[in-house]
Amino acid sequence: MVRIFLLLCLYISITSCASKKEPSTDESKTKAIFSFIFDDLNTSDTLVKSIFDEYNMKPSFALVSSKLDSTSAIIYKSYYDQGISILSHSVSHPKMNDPLINEDTVDFELKSSKQNIEKYGINTSGFVTPYSLMHPKFLKLLEKYYTYSFTNNSKDKFDKTVNKHALSRYGIESNISTSDHSIDKIKSRIDSAIKNGELLVFYGHALPSRYKDDLGNARVNSDDLRRILSYLKGKTDNKECKVLTSDLAISAYYK
Ligand SMILES: [Zn+2]
């Protein structure tokens, strides 16, 4: 009798366990991933890094490789060793949708900028197009050197249908309020990215920003960045999304 009772208990526990393994709609849904890339190689990158440290998050940096020298390379190599992604942002920052730029020039910029960074022991698998927009005819060149590229050819899509060399980003400077520094627009973009399970990569430049607000002050300052990170920290603590370096964000989102 006892044996039958135990067998019955075992059967119930196995069947209830099996039913728990069924993925719920929520678990199978793609989770949003966010990332932050700061362009151009600015001396304020060290400030950006220290602000991200406050939130236990990591930024990524896209370097114009002609500005990289043995002194600055020590800083970026130490960031790289801490898991920060270092991307290429060309050698000389030309417009890559200019009708006059030719394929050889673009190829040189893509290839040499990667070499210039990697000679310091920093592996570089991502590219950021200067002035955001790469002519679609050059997209095939990117595949030779990079795993992923921001070329603004995704037609405002931020999901898994986007080719990894057609990625777009979302500007902090262009989406913060120029009248009162409100980040409401950025918050609602974060909310919709979470709702739709998007990969949303923010970008900025120097901090404070060289772009101006309506009063002539920096359009984005350290406290603005802190407010954005603080909002996202609440979301990550609540397990609604992840904030990753760009290399990890791409591999996690497209896995
Ligand atoms: Zn740039």
Coordinates of N, CA and C and ligand atoms in Angstrom, one line a residue:
M1 N 0.8 -1.2 0.0 CA 0.0 0.0 0.0 C 0.9 1.3 0.0
V2 N 1.9 1.2 0.9 CA 2.8 2.4 1.0 C 3.5 2.6 -0.3
R3 N 3.9 1.4 -0.9 CA 4.7 1.5 -2.2 C 3.8 2.1 -3.3
I4 N 2.5 1.7 -3.3 CA 1.6 2.3 -4.3 C 1.5 3.8 -4.1
F5 N 1.4 4.2 -2.8 CA 1.2 5.6 -2.5 C 2.5 6.4 -3.0
L6 N 3.7 5.8 -2.7 CA 4.9 6.5 -3.2 C 5.0 6.6 -4.7
L7 N 4.6 5.5 -5.4 CA 4.6 5.6 -6.8 C 3.7 6.6 -7.4
L8 N 2.5 6.8 -6.7 CA 1.5 7.8 -7.1 C 2.1 9.2 -6.9
C9 N 2.8 9.4 -5.8 CA 3.5 10.7 -5.5 C 4.5 11.0 -6.6
L10 N 5.3 10.0 -6.9 CA 6.4 10.1 -7.9 C 5.8 10.5 -9.3
Y11 N 4.7 9.8 -9.7 CA 4.0 10.1 -10.9 C 3.5 11.6 -11.0
I12 N 2.9 12.0 -9.8 CA 2.3 13.4 -9.8 C 3.5 14.4 -9.9
S13 N 4.6 14.1 -9.2 CA 5.7 15.1 -9.2 C 6.3 15.2 -10.6
I14 N 6.4 14.0 -11.3 CA 7.0 14.0 -12.6 C 6.1 14.8 -13.6
T15 N 4.8 14.5 -13.5 CA 3.9 15.2 -14.5 C 3.8 16.7 -14.2
S16 N 3.8 17.1 -12.9 CA 3.7 18.5 -12.6 C 5.0 19.2 -13.0
C17 N 6.2 18.5 -12.9 CA 7.4 19.1 -13.3 C 7.5 19.3 -14.8
A18 N 7.0 18.2 -15.5 CA 7.0 18.3 -17.0 C 6.1 19.5 -17.5
S19 N 5.0 19.7 -16.8 CA 4.1 20.8 -17.2 C 4.8 22.1 -17.0
K20 N 5.6 22.2 -15.9 CA 6.3 23.5 -15.6 C 7.4 23.8 -16.7
K21 N 7.9 22.8 -17.3 CA 9.0 23.1 -18.3 C 8.4 23.7 -19.6
E22 N 7.1 23.6 -19.8 CA 6.6 24.3 -21.0 C 6.9 25.8 -21.0
P23 N 7.6 26.3 -22.0 CA 7.9 27.7 -22.0 C 6.7 28.6 -22.0
S24 N 6.6 29.6 -21.1 CA 5.5 30.5 -21.2 C 5.8 31.5 -22.3
T25 N 4.8 32.2 -22.7 CA 5.0 33.2 -23.8 C 6.0 34.2 -23.4
D26 N 6.1 34.6 -22.1 CA 7.0 35.6 -21.6 C 8.4 35.1 -21.7
E27 N 8.7 33.9 -21.3 CA 10.1 33.4 -21.3 C 10.6 33.2 -22.8
S28 N 9.7 32.9 -23.7 CA 10.2 32.6 -25.1 C 10.4 33.9 -25.9
K29 N 9.9 35.0 -25.3 CA 10.0 36.3 -26.0 C 11.4 36.9 -26.0
T30 N 11.8 37.5 -27.1 CA 13.2 38.0 -27.1 C 13.3 39.2 -26.1
K31 N 14.3 39.2 -25.3 CA 14.5 40.2 -24.4 C 15.3 41.4 -25.0
A32 N 14.9 42.6 -24.6 CA 15.6 43.8 -25.2 C 17.1 43.8 -24.7
I33 N 17.9 44.3 -25.5 CA 19.3 44.5 -25.1 C 19.7 45.9 -25.5
F34 N 20.4 46.6 -24.6 CA 20.8 48.0 -24.8 C 22.4 48.0 -24.8
S35 N 22.9 49.0 -25.5 CA 24.4 49.2 -25.5 C 24.6 50.7 -25.7
F36 N 25.8 51.1 -25.4 CA 26.2 52.5 -25.5 C 27.5 52.6 -26.2
I37 N 27.6 53.4 -27.3 CA 28.9 53.6 -28.0 C 29.2 55.1 -28.0
F38 N 30.4 55.5 -27.6 CA 30.8 56.9 -27.6 C 31.9 57.0 -28.7
D39 N 31.6 57.9 -29.7 CA 32.4 58.0 -30.9 C 33.6 58.9 -30.8
D40 N 34.5 58.7 -31.7 CA 35.6 59.7 -32.2 C 36.9 59.7 -31.4
L41 N 36.9 59.1 -30.2 CA 38.1 59.2 -29.3 C 38.3 60.6 -28.7
N42 N 37.6 60.8 -27.7 CA 37.6 62.1 -26.9 C 38.3 61.9 -25.6
T43 N 38.9 62.9 -25.1 CA 39.6 62.8 -23.7 C 38.5 62.6 -22.7
S44 N 37.2 62.9 -22.9 CA 36.2 62.7 -22.0 C 35.7 61.3 -21.9
D45 N 36.3 60.4 -22.7 CA 36.0 59.0 -22.6 C 36.3 58.4 -21.2
T46 N 37.3 59.0 -20.5 CA 37.6 58.5 -19.2 C 36.5 58.9 -18.2
L47 N 35.9 60.0 -18.4 CA 34.7 60.5 -17.6 C 33.5 59.5 -17.8
V48 N 33.3 59.3 -19.1 CA 32.2 58.4 -19.5 C 32.4 57.0 -18.8
K49 N 33.6 56.5 -18.9 CA 33.9 55.2 -18.3 C 33.6 55.2 -16.8
S50 N 34.0 56.3 -16.1 CA 33.8 56.4 -14.6 C 32.3 56.5 -14.3
I51 N 31.6 57.2 -15.1 CA 30.1 57.2 -14.8 C 29.4 55.9 -15.0
F52 N 29.8 55.1 -16.1 CA 29.3 53.8 -16.2 C 29.7 52.9 -15.1
D53 N 30.9 53.1 -14.5 CA 31.4 52.3 -13.4 C 30.4 52.5 -12.2
E54 N 29.9 53.7 -12.0 CA 28.9 54.0 -10.9 C 27.7 53.0 -11.0
Y55 N 27.3 52.6 -12.2 CA 26.1 51.8 -12.3 C 26.5 50.3 -12.6
N56 N 27.8 50.0 -12.5 CA 28.2 48.7 -12.8 C 27.9 48.2 -14.2
M57 N 28.0 49.2 -15.1 CA 27.7 48.9 -16.5 C 29.0 49.3 -17.3
K58 N 29.0 48.9 -18.6 CA 30.2 49.1 -19.4 C 29.8 49.9 -20.7
P59 N 30.5 51.0 -21.0 CA 30.3 51.6 -22.3 C 31.1 50.9 -23.4
S60 N 31.0 51.3 -24.6 CA 31.9 50.9 -25.7 C 32.4 52.2 -26.4
F61 N 33.6 52.1 -27.1 CA 34.1 53.3 -27.7 C 34.5 53.0 -29.2
A62 N 34.1 53.9 -30.1 CA 34.4 53.8 -31.5 C 35.5 54.8 -31.8
L63 N 36.7 54.3 -32.2 CA 37.9 55.2 -32.3 C 38.2 55.6 -33.7
V64 N 38.4 56.9 -33.9 CA 39.0 57.4 -35.2 C 40.5 57.0 -35.0
S65 N 41.0 56.1 -35.8 CA 42.2 55.4 -35.5 C 43.4 56.4 -35.7
S66 N 43.3 57.4 -36.5 CA 44.4 58.4 -36.7 C 44.6 59.2 -35.4
K67 N 43.7 59.2 -34.5 CA 43.8 59.9 -33.2 C 44.5 59.0 -32.2
L68 N 44.6 57.7 -32.5 CA 45.1 56.8 -31.5 C 46.6 56.8 -31.5
D69 N 47.3 57.0 -30.4 CA 48.7 56.9 -30.3 C 49.1 56.0 -29.2
S70 N 50.5 55.9 -29.0 CA 50.9 54.9 -27.9 C 50.4 55.3 -26.5
T71 N 50.2 56.6 -26.3 CA 49.7 57.0 -25.0 C 48.3 56.7 -24.8
S72 N 47.4 57.1 -25.7 CA 46.0 56.8 -25.6 C 45.7 55.3 -25.7
A73 N 46.5 54.6 -26.5 CA 46.3 53.2 -26.7 C 46.4 52.4 -25.3
I74 N 47.2 52.9 -24.4 CA 47.3 52.3 -23.1 C 46.0 52.3 -22.4
I75 N 45.3 53.5 -22.5 CA 44.0 53.6 -21.8 C 43.0 52.6 -22.4
Y76 N 42.9 52.6 -23.8 CA 41.9 51.8 -24.4 C 42.2 50.3 -24.3
K77 N 43.5 50.0 -24.3 CA 43.9 48.6 -24.0 C 43.4 48.1 -22.6
S78 N 43.6 49.0 -21.7 CA 43.1 48.7 -20.3 C 41.6 48.5 -20.3
Y79 N 40.9 49.4 -21.0 CA 39.4 49.2 -21.1 C 39.1 47.9 -21.7
Y80 N 39.8 47.6 -22.8 CA 39.5 46.3 -23.6 C 39.8 45.1 -22.6
D81 N 40.8 45.2 -21.8 CA 41.1 44.1 -20.9 C 40.1 44.0 -19.8
Q82 N 39.3 45.1 -19.6 CA 38.2 45.0 -18.6 C 36.9 44.5 -19.3
G83 N 36.9 44.2 -20.6 CA 35.7 43.7 -21.2 C 35.0 44.7 -22.1
I84 N 35.5 45.9 -22.1 CA 34.9 47.0 -22.9 C 35.1 46.8 -24.4
S85 N 34.1 47.0 -25.3 CA 34.3 46.8 -26.7 C 34.9 48.1 -27.3
I86 N 35.9 47.9 -28.1 CA 36.6 49.0 -28.9 C 36.3 48.7 -30.3
L87 N 35.6 49.7 -30.9 CA 35.2 49.6 -32.4 C 36.1 50.5 -33.2
S88 N 36.1 50.2 -34.5 CA 36.7 51.2 -35.4 C 35.7 52.2 -35.9
H89 N 36.2 53.4 -36.1 CA 35.3 54.5 -36.6 C 36.1 55.1 -37.8
S90 N 36.8 54.3 -38.6 CA 37.6 54.7 -39.7 C 39.0 55.3 -39.3
V91 N 39.8 55.6 -40.3 CA 41.1 56.2 -40.1 C 40.9 57.7 -40.0
S92 N 40.2 58.3 -41.0 CA 40.2 59.8 -41.1 C 38.8 60.4 -41.1
H93 N 37.8 59.6 -40.8 CA 36.5 60.1 -40.6 C 35.9 60.7 -41.9
P94 N 36.0 60.0 -43.1 CA 35.3 60.6 -44.3 C 33.9 60.3 -44.4
K95 N 33.1 61.0 -45.2 CA 31.7 60.7 -45.5 C 31.7 59.5 -46.4
M96 N 31.0 58.4 -46.0 CA 31.0 57.2 -46.8 C 29.7 57.0 -47.6
N97 N 29.0 58.1 -47.7 CA 27.8 58.1 -48.7 C 28.0 59.2 -49.7
D98 N 29.2 59.8 -49.6 CA 29.6 60.9 -50.6 C 29.7 60.3 -52.0
P99 N 29.0 60.9 -53.0 CA 29.1 60.3 -54.3 C 30.6 60.3 -54.9
L100 N 31.5 61.1 -54.3 CA 32.8 61.2 -54.8 C 33.8 60.1 -54.2
I101 N 33.4 59.5 -53.1 CA 34.3 58.6 -52.4 C 34.2 57.2 -53.2
N102 N 35.4 56.6 -53.4 CA 35.4 55.4 -54.2 C 35.7 54.2 -53.3
E103 N 35.5 53.0 -53.9 CA 35.6 51.8 -53.2 C 36.9 51.5 -52.6
D104 N 38.0 51.9 -53.3 CA 39.4 51.7 -52.8 C 39.6 52.5 -51.5
T105 N 39.1 53.7 -51.5 CA 39.2 54.6 -50.3 C 38.5 54.0 -49.1
V106 N 37.3 53.6 -49.3 CA 36.5 53.0 -48.3 C 37.1 51.7 -47.7
D107 N 37.6 50.9 -48.7 CA 38.3 49.7 -48.3 C 39.5 50.0 -47.4
F108 N 40.3 50.9 -47.8 CA 41.5 51.3 -47.1 C 41.1 51.8 -45.7
E109 N 40.1 52.6 -45.6 CA 39.6 53.1 -44.3 C 39.2 52.0 -43.3
L110 N 38.5 51.0 -43.9 CA 38.0 49.9 -43.1 C 39.1 49.0 -42.6
K111 N 40.0 48.7 -43.6 CA 41.1 47.7 -43.3 C 42.1 48.4 -42.4
S112 N 42.6 49.6 -42.7 CA 43.7 50.2 -42.0 C 43.3 50.6 -40.6
S113 N 42.1 51.1 -40.4 CA 41.7 51.5 -39.0 C 41.7 50.3 -38.1
K114 N 41.2 49.1 -38.6 CA 41.2 47.9 -37.8 C 42.7 47.5 -37.4
Q115 N 43.6 47.6 -38.4 CA 45.0 47.3 -38.2 C 45.6 48.3 -37.2
N116 N 45.3 49.6 -37.3 CA 45.8 50.6 -36.4 C 45.5 50.3 -34.9
I117 N 44.2 49.8 -34.7 CA 43.8 49.6 -33.4 C 44.4 48.2 -32.9
E118 N 44.3 47.2 -33.7 CA 44.7 45.9 -33.3 C 46.2 45.7 -33.1
K119 N 47.0 46.6 -33.6 CA 48.5 46.6 -33.4 C 48.8 46.8 -31.9
Y120 N 47.8 47.4 -31.2 CA 48.0 47.6 -29.7 C 47.4 46.5 -28.9
G121 N 47.1 45.4 -29.6 CA 46.6 44.2 -28.8 C 45.1 44.3 -28.5
I122 N 44.4 45.2 -29.2 CA 42.9 45.4 -29.0 C 42.2 44.8 -30.2
N123 N 41.5 43.6 -30.0 CA 40.7 43.0 -31.1 C 39.5 43.9 -31.4
T124 N 39.3 44.1 -32.6 CA 38.2 45.0 -33.1 C 37.3 44.3 -34.0
S125 N 36.0 44.0 -33.6 CA 35.1 43.3 -34.5 C 33.9 44.1 -35.0
G126 N 33.8 45.4 -34.5 CA 32.7 46.3 -34.9 C 33.2 47.5 -35.6
F127 N 32.3 48.0 -36.5 CA 32.7 49.3 -37.2 C 31.5 50.3 -37.1
V128 N 31.8 51.5 -36.9 CA 30.8 52.6 -36.9 C 31.1 53.6 -38.0
T129 N 30.2 53.8 -38.9 CA 30.4 54.7 -40.0 C 30.5 56.2 -39.6
P130 N 31.5 56.9 -40.1 CA 31.5 58.3 -39.8 C 30.3 59.0 -40.4
Y131 N 29.8 60.0 -39.6 CA 28.5 60.7 -40.0 C 27.3 59.7 -40.3
S132 N 27.4 58.5 -39.6 CA 26.4 57.5 -39.6 C 26.0 56.7 -40.8
L133 N 26.1 57.4 -42.0 CA 25.5 56.7 -43.2 C 26.5 56.2 -44.2
M134 N 26.5 54.9 -44.4 CA 27.3 54.2 -45.4 C 26.5 53.9 -46.6
H135 N 27.0 54.2 -47.8 CA 26.3 53.9 -49.1 C 26.2 52.4 -49.1
P136 N 24.9 51.9 -49.5 CA 24.7 50.5 -49.5 C 25.7 49.7 -50.4
K137 N 26.2 50.3 -51.4 CA 27.1 49.6 -52.3 C 28.4 49.2 -51.7
F138 N 28.7 49.8 -50.5 CA 30.0 49.4 -49.8 C 29.8 48.4 -48.7
L139 N 28.5 48.0 -48.5 CA 28.2 47.1 -47.3 C 29.0 45.8 -47.4
K140 N 29.2 45.3 -48.7 CA 29.9 44.0 -48.8 C 31.3 44.0 -48.4
L141 N 31.9 45.2 -48.4 CA 33.3 45.4 -48.0 C 33.5 45.1 -46.5
L142 N 32.5 45.5 -45.8 CA 32.5 45.4 -44.3 C 32.7 43.9 -43.9
E143 N 32.1 43.0 -44.6 CA 32.1 41.6 -44.2 C 33.5 41.0 -44.2
K144 N 34.4 41.7 -44.9 CA 35.8 41.2 -45.0 C 36.5 41.4 -43.7
Y145 N 36.1 42.4 -43.0 CA 36.9 42.9 -41.8 C 36.2 42.8 -40.5
Y146 N 34.9 42.9 -40.5 CA 34.1 43.1 -39.3 C 33.0 42.1 -39.1
T147 N 32.6 41.8 -37.8 CA 31.5 40.9 -37.5 C 30.2 41.7 -37.6
Y148 N 30.2 43.0 -37.2 CA 29.0 43.8 -37.3 C 29.4 45.3 -37.5
S149 N 28.4 46.0 -38.1 CA 28.7 47.4 -38.5 C 27.5 48.2 -38.4
F150 N 27.7 49.4 -37.9 CA 26.6 50.4 -37.8 C 26.7 51.3 -39.1
T151 N 25.8 51.1 -40.0 CA 25.9 51.8 -41.3 C 24.6 52.6 -41.6
N152 N 23.6 52.5 -40.7 CA 22.4 53.2 -40.9 C 21.6 52.7 -42.2
N153 N 21.6 51.4 -42.4 CA 20.9 50.9 -43.6 C 19.8 49.9 -43.2
S154 N 19.3 50.1 -41.9 CA 18.2 49.2 -41.4 C 16.8 49.7 -41.5
K155 N 16.7 50.9 -42.1 CA 15.3 51.5 -42.3 C 14.6 51.6 -41.0
D156 N 15.3 52.1 -39.9 CA 14.7 52.3 -38.6 C 14.2 51.0 -38.0
K157 N 14.7 49.9 -38.3 CA 14.3 48.6 -37.7 C 15.4 48.3 -36.7
F158 N 15.0 47.7 -35.5 CA 16.0 47.4 -34.5 C 15.8 46.0 -34.0
D159 N 15.4 45.1 -34.9 CA 15.1 43.7 -34.5 C 16.0 42.7 -35.2
K160 N 15.7 41.4 -35.0 CA 16.6 40.4 -35.6 C 16.5 40.3 -37.1
T161 N 15.6 41.0 -37.7 CA 15.6 40.9 -39.2 C 16.7 41.8 -39.8
V162 N 17.3 42.6 -39.0 CA 18.3 43.6 -39.5 C 19.6 42.8 -39.7
N163 N 20.2 43.0 -40.9 CA 21.5 42.4 -41.2 C 22.6 43.0 -40.3
K164 N 23.5 42.2 -39.8 CA 24.5 42.7 -38.9 C 25.4 43.8 -39.4
H165 N 25.4 44.1 -40.7 CA 26.2 45.2 -41.2 C 25.3 46.4 -41.7
A166 N 24.1 46.3 -41.3 CA 23.1 47.4 -41.7 C 22.6 48.1 -40.5
L167 N 23.2 47.8 -39.3 CA 22.7 48.3 -38.0 C 22.6 49.8 -37.9
S168 N 21.6 50.3 -37.2 CA 21.4 51.7 -36.9 C 21.5 51.9 -35.4
R169 N 21.8 53.2 -35.0 CA 21.8 53.5 -33.6 C 20.9 54.6 -33.2
Y170 N 20.8 54.9 -31.9 CA 19.8 55.9 -31.4 C 20.6 57.0 -30.7
G171 N 20.5 58.2 -31.1 CA 21.4 59.3 -30.6 C 20.9 59.8 -29.3
I172 N 21.8 59.9 -28.3 CA 21.4 60.6 -27.0 C 21.2 62.1 -27.2
E173 N 22.2 62.7 -28.0 CA 22.2 64.1 -28.2 C 20.9 64.6 -29.0
S174 N 20.5 63.8 -29.9 CA 19.4 64.2 -30.8 C 18.0 63.9 -30.2
N175 N 18.0 63.2 -29.0 CA 16.7 62.8 -28.5 C 16.5 63.3 -27.0
I176 N 17.5 64.1 -26.5 CA 17.3 64.7 -25.2 C 16.6 66.1 -25.5
S177 N 15.8 66.6 -24.6 CA 15.1 67.9 -24.8 C 16.2 69.0 -24.8
T178 N 16.1 69.9 -25.8 CA 17.1 71.0 -25.8 C 16.6 72.2 -25.0
S179 N 15.4 72.1 -24.5 CA 14.9 73.2 -23.6 C 15.1 73.0 -22.1
D180 N 14.8 71.7 -21.7 CA 15.0 71.5 -20.2 C 15.7 70.2 -19.9
H181 N 16.4 69.6 -20.8 CA 17.2 68.4 -20.6 C 16.3 67.2 -20.2
S182 N 15.0 67.3 -20.4 CA 14.1 66.1 -20.1 C 14.6 64.9 -20.9
I183 N 14.6 63.7 -20.2 CA 14.9 62.5 -21.0 C 13.6 61.6 -21.2
D184 N 12.5 62.3 -21.1 CA 11.2 61.6 -21.3 C 11.2 60.8 -22.7
K185 N 11.6 61.5 -23.7 CA 11.6 60.8 -25.0 C 12.5 59.5 -25.0
I186 N 13.7 59.7 -24.4 CA 14.6 58.5 -24.3 C 14.0 57.4 -23.5
K187 N 13.3 57.8 -22.3 CA 12.7 56.8 -21.5 C 11.6 56.1 -22.3
S188 N 10.8 56.8 -23.0 CA 9.7 56.1 -23.7 C 10.3 55.2 -24.8
R189 N 11.4 55.6 -25.4 CA 12.1 54.7 -26.4 C 12.6 53.5 -25.8
I190 N 13.2 53.6 -24.6 CA 13.6 52.4 -23.8 C 12.4 51.5 -23.5
D191 N 11.3 52.1 -23.1 CA 10.1 51.3 -22.8 C 9.6 50.5 -24.0
S192 N 9.6 51.2 -25.2 CA 9.1 50.5 -26.4 C 10.1 49.5 -26.9
A193 N 11.4 49.7 -26.7 CA 12.4 48.7 -27.0 C 12.2 47.4 -26.1
I194 N 11.9 47.6 -24.9 CA 11.7 46.5 -24.0 C 10.4 45.8 -24.4
K195 N 9.4 46.5 -24.7 CA 8.1 45.9 -25.1 C 8.3 45.1 -26.4
N196 N 9.1 45.6 -27.3 CA 9.2 44.9 -28.6 C 10.5 44.0 -28.7
G197 N 11.2 43.9 -27.6 CA 12.4 43.0 -27.6 C 13.4 43.4 -28.6
E198 N 13.8 44.7 -28.6 CA 14.7 45.2 -29.6 C 16.1 45.3 -29.1
L199 N 17.0 45.4 -30.1 CA 18.4 45.7 -29.8 C 18.6 47.2 -30.1
L200 N 18.8 48.0 -29.0 CA 18.9 49.4 -29.2 C 20.2 49.9 -28.7
V201 N 21.0 50.4 -29.6 CA 22.3 50.9 -29.3 C 22.4 52.4 -29.3
F202 N 22.6 53.0 -28.2 CA 22.7 54.5 -28.0 C 24.1 54.9 -28.5
Y203 N 24.2 56.2 -28.9 CA 25.5 56.8 -29.2 C 25.6 58.2 -28.7
G204 N 26.8 58.6 -28.4 CA 27.1 59.9 -28.0 C 28.5 60.3 -28.4
H205 N 29.0 61.5 -28.1 CA 30.3 61.9 -28.4 C 31.1 62.3 -27.2
A206 N 31.5 63.6 -27.2 CA 32.2 64.1 -26.0 C 31.2 64.3 -24.9
L207 N 31.7 64.3 -23.6 CA 30.9 64.6 -22.5 C 31.6 65.7 -21.6
P208 N 31.0 66.9 -21.4 CA 29.8 67.3 -21.9 C 29.8 67.4 -23.4
S209 N 28.6 67.3 -24.0 CA 28.4 67.3 -25.4 C 28.8 68.6 -26.0
R210 N 29.4 68.6 -27.2 CA 29.8 69.8 -27.9 C 28.5 70.4 -28.6
Y211 N 27.5 69.6 -28.8 CA 26.2 70.1 -29.3 C 25.6 71.0 -28.2
K212 N 24.9 72.0 -28.6 CA 24.3 72.9 -27.6 C 22.8 72.8 -27.4
D213 N 22.4 73.1 -26.1 CA 20.9 73.2 -25.9 C 20.5 74.6 -26.2
D214 N 19.2 74.9 -25.9 CA 18.6 76.2 -26.3 C 19.3 77.4 -25.6
L215 N 19.9 77.1 -24.5 CA 20.6 78.2 -23.7 C 22.1 78.3 -24.0
G216 N 22.5 77.5 -25.0 CA 23.9 77.5 -25.3 C 24.8 76.7 -24.5
N217 N 24.2 75.9 -23.5 CA 25.0 75.0 -22.7 C 25.1 73.6 -23.4
A218 N 25.9 72.8 -22.9 CA 26.1 71.4 -23.5 C 24.8 70.7 -23.5
R219 N 24.5 70.1 -24.6 CA 23.2 69.5 -24.8 C 23.0 68.2 -23.9
V220 N 24.2 67.5 -23.7 CA 24.1 66.4 -22.7 C 25.3 66.6 -21.7
N221 N 25.0 66.5 -20.4 CA 26.0 66.6 -19.4 C 26.1 65.3 -18.6
S222 N 27.0 65.3 -17.7 CA 27.2 64.1 -16.9 C 25.9 63.6 -16.2
D223 N 25.2 64.6 -15.6 CA 23.9 64.2 -14.9 C 22.9 63.7 -15.8
D224 N 22.8 64.2 -17.0 CA 21.9 63.6 -18.0 C 22.2 62.2 -18.3
L225 N 23.5 61.9 -18.5 CA 23.9 60.5 -18.7 C 23.5 59.6 -17.5
R226 N 23.8 60.2 -16.3 CA 23.4 59.4 -15.1 C 21.9 59.1 -15.0
R227 N 21.1 60.1 -15.4 CA 19.7 59.8 -15.3 C 19.2 58.7 -16.3
I228 N 19.9 58.7 -17.5 CA 19.5 57.6 -18.4 C 20.0 56.3 -17.9
L229 N 21.2 56.2 -17.4 CA 21.7 55.0 -16.8 C 20.9 54.5 -15.6
S230 N 20.5 55.5 -14.8 CA 19.7 55.1 -13.6 C 18.3 54.5 -14.0
Y231 N 17.7 55.1 -15.1 CA 16.5 54.6 -15.5 C 16.6 53.1 -16.0
L232 N 17.7 52.9 -16.8 CA 18.0 51.6 -17.3 C 18.4 50.6 -16.2
K233 N 19.1 51.1 -15.2 CA 19.5 50.2 -14.1 C 18.2 49.6 -13.4
G234 N 17.2 50.5 -13.2 CA 15.9 50.0 -12.7 C 15.3 48.9 -13.5
K235 N 15.5 49.0 -14.8 CA 14.9 48.0 -15.8 C 15.8 46.7 -15.7
T236 N 17.1 46.9 -15.6 CA 17.9 45.6 -15.6 C 17.8 44.9 -14.2
D237 N 17.7 45.7 -13.2 CA 17.5 45.1 -11.8 C 16.1 44.3 -11.8
N238 N 15.2 44.8 -12.6 CA 13.9 44.1 -12.7 C 13.9 43.0 -13.8
K239 N 15.1 42.8 -14.3 CA 15.3 41.7 -15.3 C 14.4 41.9 -16.6
E240 N 14.1 43.2 -16.9 CA 13.3 43.4 -18.1 C 14.2 43.5 -19.4
C241 N 15.5 43.7 -19.2 CA 16.4 43.9 -20.3 C 17.9 43.7 -19.8
K242 N 18.8 43.8 -20.8 CA 20.2 43.8 -20.4 C 20.9 45.0 -21.0
V243 N 22.0 45.5 -20.3 CA 22.8 46.5 -20.9 C 24.2 45.9 -21.1
L244 N 24.7 45.7 -22.3 CA 25.9 45.0 -22.6 C 26.9 45.9 -23.4
T245 N 28.1 45.5 -23.5 CA 29.0 46.2 -24.4 C 28.6 45.7 -25.8
S246 N 29.0 46.5 -26.8 CA 28.5 46.2 -28.2 C 28.8 44.8 -28.7
D247 N 30.1 44.3 -28.5 CA 30.4 43.0 -28.9 C 29.5 41.9 -28.3
L248 N 29.3 42.1 -27.0 CA 28.4 41.1 -26.3 C 27.0 41.3 -26.7
A249 N 26.5 42.5 -26.9 CA 25.1 42.8 -27.2 C 24.8 42.1 -28.6
I250 N 25.7 42.2 -29.5 CA 25.4 41.6 -30.9 C 25.4 40.1 -30.8
S251 N 26.4 39.5 -30.1 CA 26.4 38.1 -30.0 C 25.3 37.5 -29.2
A252 N 24.9 38.2 -28.2 CA 23.7 37.7 -27.4 C 22.4 37.9 -28.1
Y253 N 22.2 39.0 -28.8 CA 21.0 39.3 -29.5 C 20.8 38.4 -30.7
Y254 N 21.8 38.1 -31.4 CA 21.7 37.3 -32.7 C 22.0 35.8 -32.5
K255 N 22.1 35.4 -31.2 CA 22.5 34.0 -31.0 C 21.4 33.0 -31.4
Ligands
ZN1 ZN 32.4 60.4 -35.7

